[in-house]
Amino acid sequence: MSTEPHLPTPWTELQRRLVYALLKPAMRLCRAFRLPLGSVEELCRMAYFEEIRLQGNASQAQTALLMGKSLRTVGNLEKQYRTDFLAPETELEHARQVEGAFDDEPLPLETVCDAVPHIDPDEVERILDGLVNVGRVHLHGANGGRQYVLDPSFVSLVRDDVDTQIDGLRHQLDVIVAAVRARFFDRQRPALARTLTFVADPEEMEALGDAFVLDLRRRCIEAEEAALKRKGHGRYAVTFVLTPMNDSNH
């Protein structure tokens, strides 16, 4: 049994470990979508720029100082931010062209590559793998016998209100980040985070989720009314998530 005293985690290490832990779920999506590292790095740069420059109301000079970049680089980031950097035309066009190579028959990778000779074969395979992961394309066979087939019945579940959906996602993640800050840096304020993993009949889960939300809403309303009567309160948020778990979630 070790008798060495427990040493607290250094502050700089804790910072990096927390950020790394929060980045991991985003990286899991990047892997599923087969985003190249260059795209991931660009998204990280732009997200950090937005947080400092726009959300933090920092000047260009302050942004450059915090990001450790030159004013010229920050100016270029600002110009890029004002464009549609989230939907690069070349990547979108390549994805459309790869999809356009299909008819009703399964195709091996080589045939798809021959149909779009101007696109690097490695990029074609990356695009196909990303389409497989969202259900647009199905993969049959293995290794040398792999063939891809376009799913004609595929219907994207992303509706026209995608901006509203993403705004809701941001709000949920804001609540999670606030809970992390409270748990690690502000122990005087109550914050709770629990995850329960279990098995259940899928047909029962919708009713279970509805019951959870109804009870949660009722309890939150009761807590708010009691606090308003006492005229002393703090602001809190609860985020609720219920989801099936499978190998792709890990």
PDB file of N, CA and C in Angstrom, residues 187-247:
ATOM      1  N   ARG A 187     -17.847  25.014  -5.563  1.00  0.00           N
ATOM      2  CA  ARG A 187     -18.513  23.969  -4.786  1.00  0.00           C
ATOM      3  C   ARG A 187     -19.575  24.528  -3.835  1.00  0.00           C
ATOM      4  N   GLN A 188     -19.614  25.842  -3.637  1.00  0.00           N
ATOM      5  CA  GLN A 188     -20.588  26.426  -2.726  1.00  0.00           C
ATOM      6  C   GLN A 188     -21.986  26.459  -3.342  1.00  0.00           C
ATOM      7  N   ARG A 189     -22.057  26.367  -4.665  1.00  0.00           N
ATOM      8  CA  ARG A 189     -23.353  26.417  -5.344  1.00  0.00           C
ATOM      9  C   ARG A 189     -23.775  24.996  -5.711  1.00  0.00           C
ATOM     10  N   PRO A 190     -25.027  24.625  -5.457  1.00  0.00           N
ATOM     11  CA  PRO A 190     -25.470  23.249  -5.739  1.00  0.00           C
ATOM     12  C   PRO A 190     -25.522  22.964  -7.233  1.00  0.00           C
ATOM     13  N   ALA A 191     -24.876  21.878  -7.639  1.00  0.00           N
ATOM     14  CA  ALA A 191     -24.927  21.426  -9.029  1.00  0.00           C
ATOM     15  C   ALA A 191     -24.907  19.908  -9.016  1.00  0.00           C
ATOM     16  N   LEU A 192     -25.693  19.307  -9.861  1.00  0.00           N
ATOM     17  CA  LEU A 192     -25.837  17.861  -9.852  1.00  0.00           C
ATOM     18  C   LEU A 192     -25.747  17.338 -11.274  1.00  0.00           C
ATOM     19  N   ALA A 193     -25.039  16.234 -11.457  1.00  0.00           N
ATOM     20  CA  ALA A 193     -24.962  15.577 -12.762  1.00  0.00           C
ATOM     21  C   ALA A 193     -25.008  14.066 -12.536  1.00  0.00           C
ATOM     22  N   ARG A 194     -25.966  13.402 -13.136  1.00  0.00           N
ATOM     23  CA  ARG A 194     -26.100  11.958 -12.998  1.00  0.00           C
ATOM     24  C   ARG A 194     -26.424  11.347 -14.357  1.00  0.00           C
ATOM     25  N   THR A 195     -25.858  10.197 -14.626  1.00  0.00           N
ATOM     26  CA  THR A 195     -26.184   9.438 -15.828  1.00  0.00           C
ATOM     27  C   THR A 195     -26.555   8.021 -15.417  1.00  0.00           C
ATOM     28  N   LEU A 196     -27.728   7.571 -15.820  1.00  0.00           N
ATOM     29  CA  LEU A 196     -28.202   6.225 -15.534  1.00  0.00           C
ATOM     30  C   LEU A 196     -28.259   5.446 -16.851  1.00  0.00           C
ATOM     31  N   THR A 197     -27.602   4.312 -16.896  1.00  0.00           N
ATOM     32  CA  THR A 197     -27.622   3.462 -18.080  1.00  0.00           C
ATOM     33  C   THR A 197     -28.352   2.173 -17.734  1.00  0.00           C
ATOM     34  N   PHE A 198     -29.325   1.782 -18.552  1.00  0.00           N
ATOM     35  CA  PHE A 198     -30.155   0.633 -18.209  1.00  0.00           C
ATOM     36  C   PHE A 198     -30.694  -0.017 -19.483  1.00  0.00           C
ATOM     37  N   VAL A 199     -31.309  -1.187 -19.342  1.00  0.00           N
ATOM     38  CA  VAL A 199     -31.965  -1.858 -20.465  1.00  0.00           C
ATOM     39  C   VAL A 199     -33.470  -1.707 -20.285  1.00  0.00           C
ATOM     40  N   ALA A 200     -34.185  -1.609 -21.411  1.00  0.00           N
ATOM     41  CA  ALA A 200     -35.641  -1.435 -21.339  1.00  0.00           C
ATOM     42  C   ALA A 200     -36.253  -1.815 -22.675  1.00  0.00           C
ATOM     43  N   ASP A 201     -37.548  -1.999 -22.682  1.00  0.00           N
ATOM     44  CA  ASP A 201     -38.298  -2.262 -23.900  1.00  0.00           C
ATOM     45  C   ASP A 201     -38.434  -0.957 -24.685  1.00  0.00           C
ATOM     46  N   PRO A 202     -37.938  -0.904 -25.925  1.00  0.00           N
ATOM     47  CA  PRO A 202     -38.011   0.351 -26.693  1.00  0.00           C
ATOM     48  C   PRO A 202     -39.420   0.920 -26.788  1.00  0.00           C
ATOM     49  N   GLU A 203     -40.436   0.061 -26.824  1.00  0.00           N
ATOM     50  CA  GLU A 203     -41.811   0.553 -26.962  1.00  0.00           C
ATOM     51  C   GLU A 203     -42.287   1.288 -25.717  1.00  0.00           C
ATOM     52  N   GLU A 204     -41.625   1.069 -24.593  1.00  0.00           N
ATOM     53  CA  GLU A 204     -42.037   1.721 -23.352  1.00  0.00           C
ATOM     54  C   GLU A 204     -41.318   3.053 -23.117  1.00  0.00           C
ATOM     55  N   MET A 205     -40.269   3.305 -23.879  1.00  0.00           N
ATOM     56  CA  MET A 205     -39.402   4.433 -23.557  1.00  0.00           C
ATOM     57  C   MET A 205     -40.038   5.794 -23.848  1.00  0.00           C
ATOM     58  N   GLU A 206     -40.873   5.879 -24.874  1.00  0.00           N
ATOM     59  CA  GLU A 206     -41.506   7.172 -25.162  1.00  0.00           C
ATOM     60  C   GLU A 206     -42.396   7.601 -24.004  1.00  0.00           C
ATOM     61  N   ALA A 207     -43.202   6.652 -23.488  1.00  0.00           N
ATOM     62  CA  ALA A 207     -44.064   6.976 -22.353  1.00  0.00           C
ATOM     63  C   ALA A 207     -43.237   7.310 -21.121  1.00  0.00           C
ATOM     64  N   LEU A 208     -42.135   6.581 -20.921  1.00  0.00           N
ATOM     65  CA  LEU A 208     -41.271   6.852 -19.770  1.00  0.00           C
ATOM     66  C   LEU A 208     -40.669   8.254 -19.872  1.00  0.00           C
ATOM     67  N   GLY A 209     -40.212   8.624 -21.072  1.00  0.00           N
ATOM     68  CA  GLY A 209     -39.642   9.955 -21.266  1.00  0.00           C
ATOM     69  C   GLY A 209     -40.664  11.054 -21.020  1.00  0.00           C
ATOM     70  N   ASP A 210     -41.883  10.861 -21.527  1.00  0.00           N
ATOM     71  CA  ASP A 210     -42.940  11.856 -21.303  1.00  0.00           C
ATOM     72  C   ASP A 210     -43.225  12.032 -19.813  1.00  0.00           C
ATOM     73  N   ALA A 211     -43.253  10.903 -19.095  1.00  0.00           N
ATOM     74  CA  ALA A 211     -43.526  10.963 -17.652  1.00  0.00           C
ATOM     75  C   ALA A 211     -42.402  11.696 -16.921  1.00  0.00           C
ATOM     76  N   PHE A 212     -41.149  11.439 -17.323  1.00  0.00           N
ATOM     77  CA  PHE A 212     -40.013  12.125 -16.709  1.00  0.00           C
ATOM     78  C   PHE A 212     -40.145  13.634 -16.891  1.00  0.00           C
ATOM     79  N   VAL A 213     -40.426  14.054 -18.121  1.00  0.00           N
ATOM     80  CA  VAL A 213     -40.486  15.487 -18.430  1.00  0.00           C
ATOM     81  C   VAL A 213     -41.632  16.164 -17.680  1.00  0.00           C
ATOM     82  N   LEU A 214     -42.791  15.519 -17.626  1.00  0.00           N
ATOM     83  CA  LEU A 214     -43.938  16.095 -16.925  1.00  0.00           C
ATOM     84  C   LEU A 214     -43.640  16.270 -15.440  1.00  0.00           C
ATOM     85  N   ASP A 215     -43.040  15.248 -14.834  1.00  0.00           N
ATOM     86  CA  ASP A 215     -42.723  15.340 -13.413  1.00  0.00           C
ATOM     87  C   ASP A 215     -41.644  16.386 -13.169  1.00  0.00           C
ATOM     88  N   LEU A 216     -40.654  16.431 -14.053  1.00  0.00           N
ATOM     89  CA  LEU A 216     -39.570  17.403 -13.914  1.00  0.00           C
ATOM     90  C   LEU A 216     -40.102  18.826 -14.037  1.00  0.00           C
ATOM     91  N   ARG A 217     -40.967  19.050 -15.004  1.00  0.00           N
ATOM     92  CA  ARG A 217     -41.541  20.390 -15.182  1.00  0.00           C
ATOM     93  C   ARG A 217     -42.358  20.796 -13.951  1.00  0.00           C
ATOM     94  N   ARG A 218     -43.139  19.866 -13.438  1.00  0.00           N
ATOM     95  CA  ARG A 218     -43.960  20.175 -12.257  1.00  0.00           C
ATOM     96  C   ARG A 218     -43.088  20.544 -11.073  1.00  0.00           C
ATOM     97  N   ARG A 219     -42.030  19.777 -10.844  1.00  0.00           N
ATOM     98  CA  ARG A 219     -41.165  20.058  -9.691  1.00  0.00           C
ATOM     99  C   ARG A 219     -40.433  21.388  -9.860  1.00  0.00           C
ATOM    100  N   CYS A 220     -40.028  21.715 -11.091  1.00  0.00           N
ATOM    101  CA  CYS A 220     -39.341  22.987 -11.330  1.00  0.00           C
ATOM    102  C   CYS A 220     -40.291  24.167 -11.088  1.00  0.00           C
ATOM    103  N   ILE A 221     -41.550  24.038 -11.522  1.00  0.00           N
ATOM    104  CA  ILE A 221     -42.542  25.101 -11.301  1.00  0.00           C
ATOM    105  C   ILE A 221     -42.783  25.298  -9.808  1.00  0.00           C
ATOM    106  N   GLU A 222     -42.890  24.206  -9.078  1.00  0.00           N
ATOM    107  CA  GLU A 222     -43.103  24.296  -7.626  1.00  0.00           C
ATOM    108  C   GLU A 222     -41.923  24.994  -6.947  1.00  0.00           C
ATOM    109  N   ALA A 223     -40.687  24.640  -7.361  1.00  0.00           N
ATOM    110  CA  ALA A 223     -39.501  25.263  -6.774  1.00  0.00           C
ATOM    111  C   ALA A 223     -39.457  26.752  -7.085  1.00  0.00           C
ATOM    112  N   GLU A 224     -39.830  27.134  -8.307  1.00  0.00           N
ATOM    113  CA  GLU A 224     -39.804  28.547  -8.687  1.00  0.00           C
ATOM    114  C   GLU A 224     -40.844  29.344  -7.913  1.00  0.00           C
ATOM    115  N   GLU A 225     -42.039  28.799  -7.789  1.00  0.00           N
ATOM    116  CA  GLU A 225     -43.087  29.512  -7.049  1.00  0.00           C
ATOM    117  C   GLU A 225     -42.707  29.701  -5.588  1.00  0.00           C
ATOM    118  N   ALA A 226     -42.101  28.679  -4.990  1.00  0.00           N
ATOM    119  CA  ALA A 226     -41.683  28.792  -3.594  1.00  0.00           C
ATOM    120  C   ALA A 226     -40.593  29.845  -3.438  1.00  0.00           C
ATOM    121  N   ALA A 227     -39.647  29.888  -4.383  1.00  0.00           N
ATOM    122  CA  ALA A 227     -38.554  30.861  -4.312  1.00  0.00           C
ATOM    123  C   ALA A 227     -39.075  32.282  -4.493  1.00  0.00           C
ATOM    124  N   LEU A 228     -40.019  32.479  -5.415  1.00  0.00           N
ATOM    125  CA  LEU A 228     -40.579  33.814  -5.645  1.00  0.00           C
ATOM    126  C   LEU A 228     -41.324  34.326  -4.424  1.00  0.00           C
ATOM    127  N   LYS A 229     -41.978  33.438  -3.698  1.00  0.00           N
ATOM    128  CA  LYS A 229     -42.671  33.840  -2.477  1.00  0.00           C
ATOM    129  C   LYS A 229     -41.685  34.293  -1.416  1.00  0.00           C
ATOM    130  N   ARG A 230     -40.530  33.640  -1.375  1.00  0.00           N
ATOM    131  CA  ARG A 230     -39.502  34.015  -0.385  1.00  0.00           C
ATOM    132  C   ARG A 230     -38.702  35.233  -0.827  1.00  0.00           C
ATOM    133  N   LYS A 231     -38.836  35.621  -2.082  1.00  0.00           N
ATOM    134  CA  LYS A 231     -38.124  36.771  -2.657  1.00  0.00           C
ATOM    135  C   LYS A 231     -36.612  36.646  -2.511  1.00  0.00           C
ATOM    136  N   GLY A 232     -36.135  35.441  -2.603  1.00  0.00           N
ATOM    137  CA  GLY A 232     -34.689  35.206  -2.587  1.00  0.00           C
ATOM    138  C   GLY A 232     -34.403  33.954  -3.379  1.00  0.00           C
ATOM    139  N   HIS A 233     -33.679  34.114  -4.468  1.00  0.00           N
ATOM    140  CA  HIS A 233     -33.487  32.948  -5.332  1.00  0.00           C
ATOM    141  C   HIS A 233     -32.272  33.132  -6.234  1.00  0.00           C
ATOM    142  N   GLY A 234     -31.791  32.033  -6.776  1.00  0.00           N
ATOM    143  CA  GLY A 234     -30.759  32.022  -7.801  1.00  0.00           C
ATOM    144  C   GLY A 234     -31.336  31.382  -9.053  1.00  0.00           C
ATOM    145  N   ARG A 235     -30.650  31.558 -10.155  1.00  0.00           N
ATOM    146  CA  ARG A 235     -31.144  31.017 -11.419  1.00  0.00           C
ATOM    147  C   ARG A 235     -30.489  29.662 -11.689  1.00  0.00           C
ATOM    148  N   TYR A 236     -31.290  28.664 -12.039  1.00  0.00           N
ATOM    149  CA  TYR A 236     -30.804  27.315 -12.296  1.00  0.00           C
ATOM    150  C   TYR A 236     -31.371  26.799 -13.617  1.00  0.00           C
ATOM    151  N   ALA A 237     -30.766  25.763 -14.136  1.00  0.00           N
ATOM    152  CA  ALA A 237     -31.243  25.151 -15.374  1.00  0.00           C
ATOM    153  C   ALA A 237     -31.099  23.638 -15.259  1.00  0.00           C
ATOM    154  N   VAL A 238     -32.040  22.932 -15.862  1.00  0.00           N
ATOM    155  CA  VAL A 238     -31.999  21.470 -15.926  1.00  0.00           C
ATOM    156  C   VAL A 238     -32.083  21.076 -17.392  1.00  0.00           C
ATOM    157  N   THR A 239     -31.227  20.172 -17.824  1.00  0.00           N
ATOM    158  CA  THR A 239     -31.339  19.649 -19.184  1.00  0.00           C
ATOM    159  C   THR A 239     -31.615  18.161 -19.106  1.00  0.00           C
ATOM    160  N   PHE A 240     -32.533  17.695 -19.936  1.00  0.00           N
ATOM    161  CA  PHE A 240     -32.964  16.296 -19.887  1.00  0.00           C
ATOM    162  C   PHE A 240     -32.638  15.623 -21.216  1.00  0.00           C
ATOM    163  N   VAL A 241     -32.009  14.464 -21.146  1.00  0.00           N
ATOM    164  CA  VAL A 241     -31.659  13.710 -22.350  1.00  0.00           C
ATOM    165  C   VAL A 241     -32.015  12.251 -22.129  1.00  0.00           C
ATOM    166  N   LEU A 242     -32.720  11.667 -23.081  1.00  0.00           N
ATOM    167  CA  LEU A 242     -33.018  10.237 -23.054  1.00  0.00           C
ATOM    168  C   LEU A 242     -32.702   9.697 -24.441  1.00  0.00           C
ATOM    169  N   THR A 243     -31.791   8.730 -24.532  1.00  0.00           N
ATOM    170  CA  THR A 243     -31.350   8.291 -25.849  1.00  0.00           C
ATOM    171  C   THR A 243     -30.984   6.826 -25.840  1.00  0.00           C
ATOM    172  N   PRO A 244     -31.188   6.123 -26.956  1.00  0.00           N
ATOM    173  CA  PRO A 244     -30.672   4.755 -27.049  1.00  0.00           C
ATOM    174  C   PRO A 244     -29.154   4.770 -27.140  1.00  0.00           C
ATOM    175  N   MET A 245     -28.524   3.792 -26.580  1.00  0.00           N
ATOM    176  CA  MET A 245     -27.064   3.675 -26.605  1.00  0.00           C
ATOM    177  C   MET A 245     -26.689   2.464 -27.436  1.00  0.00           C
ATOM    178  N   ASN A 246     -25.665   2.619 -28.261  1.00  0.00           N
ATOM    179  CA  ASN A 246     -25.127   1.494 -29.032  1.00  0.00           C
ATOM    180  C   ASN A 246     -23.650   1.695 -29.212  1.00  0.00           C
ATOM    181  N   ASP A 247     -23.013   0.838 -29.997  1.00  0.00           N
ATOM    182  CA  ASP A 247     -21.559   0.898 -30.128  1.00  0.00           C
ATOM    183  C   ASP A 247     -21.074   2.222 -30.692  1.00  0.00           C
TER     184      ASP A 247
END
